[in-house]
mmCIF file of C-alpha atoms in Angstrom:
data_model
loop_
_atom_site.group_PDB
_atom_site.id
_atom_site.type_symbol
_atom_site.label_atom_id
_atom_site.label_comp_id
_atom_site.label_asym_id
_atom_site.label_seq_id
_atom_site.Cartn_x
_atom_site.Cartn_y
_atom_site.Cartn_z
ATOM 1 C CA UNK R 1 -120.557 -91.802 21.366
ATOM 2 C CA UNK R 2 -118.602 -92.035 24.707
ATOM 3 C CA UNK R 3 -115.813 -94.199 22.704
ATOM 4 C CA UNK R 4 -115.698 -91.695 20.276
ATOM 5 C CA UNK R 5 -115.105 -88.688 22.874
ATOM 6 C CA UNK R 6 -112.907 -90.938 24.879
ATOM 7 C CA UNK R 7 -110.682 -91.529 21.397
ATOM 8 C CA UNK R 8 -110.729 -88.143 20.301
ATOM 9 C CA UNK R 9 -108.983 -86.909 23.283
ATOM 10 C CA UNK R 10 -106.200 -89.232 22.991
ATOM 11 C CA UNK R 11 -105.580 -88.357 19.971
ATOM 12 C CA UNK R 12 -105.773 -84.896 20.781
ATOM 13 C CA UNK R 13 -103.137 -85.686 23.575
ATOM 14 C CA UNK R 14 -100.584 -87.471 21.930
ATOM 15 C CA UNK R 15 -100.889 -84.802 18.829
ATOM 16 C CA UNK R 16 -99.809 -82.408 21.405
ATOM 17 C CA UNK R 17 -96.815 -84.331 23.568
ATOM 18 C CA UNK R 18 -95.763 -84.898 19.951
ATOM 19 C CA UNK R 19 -95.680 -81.302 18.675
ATOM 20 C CA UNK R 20 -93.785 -80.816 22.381
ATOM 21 C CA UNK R 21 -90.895 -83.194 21.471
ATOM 22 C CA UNK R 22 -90.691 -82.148 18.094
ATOM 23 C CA UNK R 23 -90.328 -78.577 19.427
ATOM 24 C CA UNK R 24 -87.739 -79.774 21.620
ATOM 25 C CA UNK R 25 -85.412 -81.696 19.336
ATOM 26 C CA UNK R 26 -85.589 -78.845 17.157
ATOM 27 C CA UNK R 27 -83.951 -76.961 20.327
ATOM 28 C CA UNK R 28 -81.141 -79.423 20.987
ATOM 29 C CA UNK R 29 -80.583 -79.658 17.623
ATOM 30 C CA UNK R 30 -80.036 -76.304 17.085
ATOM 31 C CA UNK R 31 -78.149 -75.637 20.534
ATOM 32 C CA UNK R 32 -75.679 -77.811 19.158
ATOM 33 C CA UNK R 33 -75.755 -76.329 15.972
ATOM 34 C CA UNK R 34 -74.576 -72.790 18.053
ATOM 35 C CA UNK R 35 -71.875 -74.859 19.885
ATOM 36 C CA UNK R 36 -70.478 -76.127 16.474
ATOM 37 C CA UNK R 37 -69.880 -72.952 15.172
ATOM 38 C CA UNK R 38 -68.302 -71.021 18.340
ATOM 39 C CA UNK R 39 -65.741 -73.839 18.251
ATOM 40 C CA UNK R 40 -65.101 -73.016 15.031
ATOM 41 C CA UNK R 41 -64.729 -69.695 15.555
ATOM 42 C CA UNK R 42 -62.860 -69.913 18.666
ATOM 43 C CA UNK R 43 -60.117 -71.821 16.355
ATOM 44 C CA UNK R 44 -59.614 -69.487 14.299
ATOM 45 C CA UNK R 45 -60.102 -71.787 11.241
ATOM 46 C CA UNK R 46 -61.055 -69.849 7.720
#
């Protein structure tokens, strides 16, 4: 039963660290995203 608890958290953990990085790719990615297009408008491309 200990094992069980024990294994349970760790998964719990890494579920969350993992939701955390997705979170923050899905930050840089759009940051970058943002930078893209105010070059683009700063060029005055159409």
């Amino acid at each position: 039963m200990r094992k069980l608890v024990g294994l349970t958290m760790v998964a719990g953990m890494l579920m969350v660290s993992a939701c955390n990085t997705v979170a923050g790719a899905g930050k840089d990615v759009s940051s970058a995203g943002k930078t893209v297009t105010k070059a683009a408008d700063n060029s005055g491309a159409k």
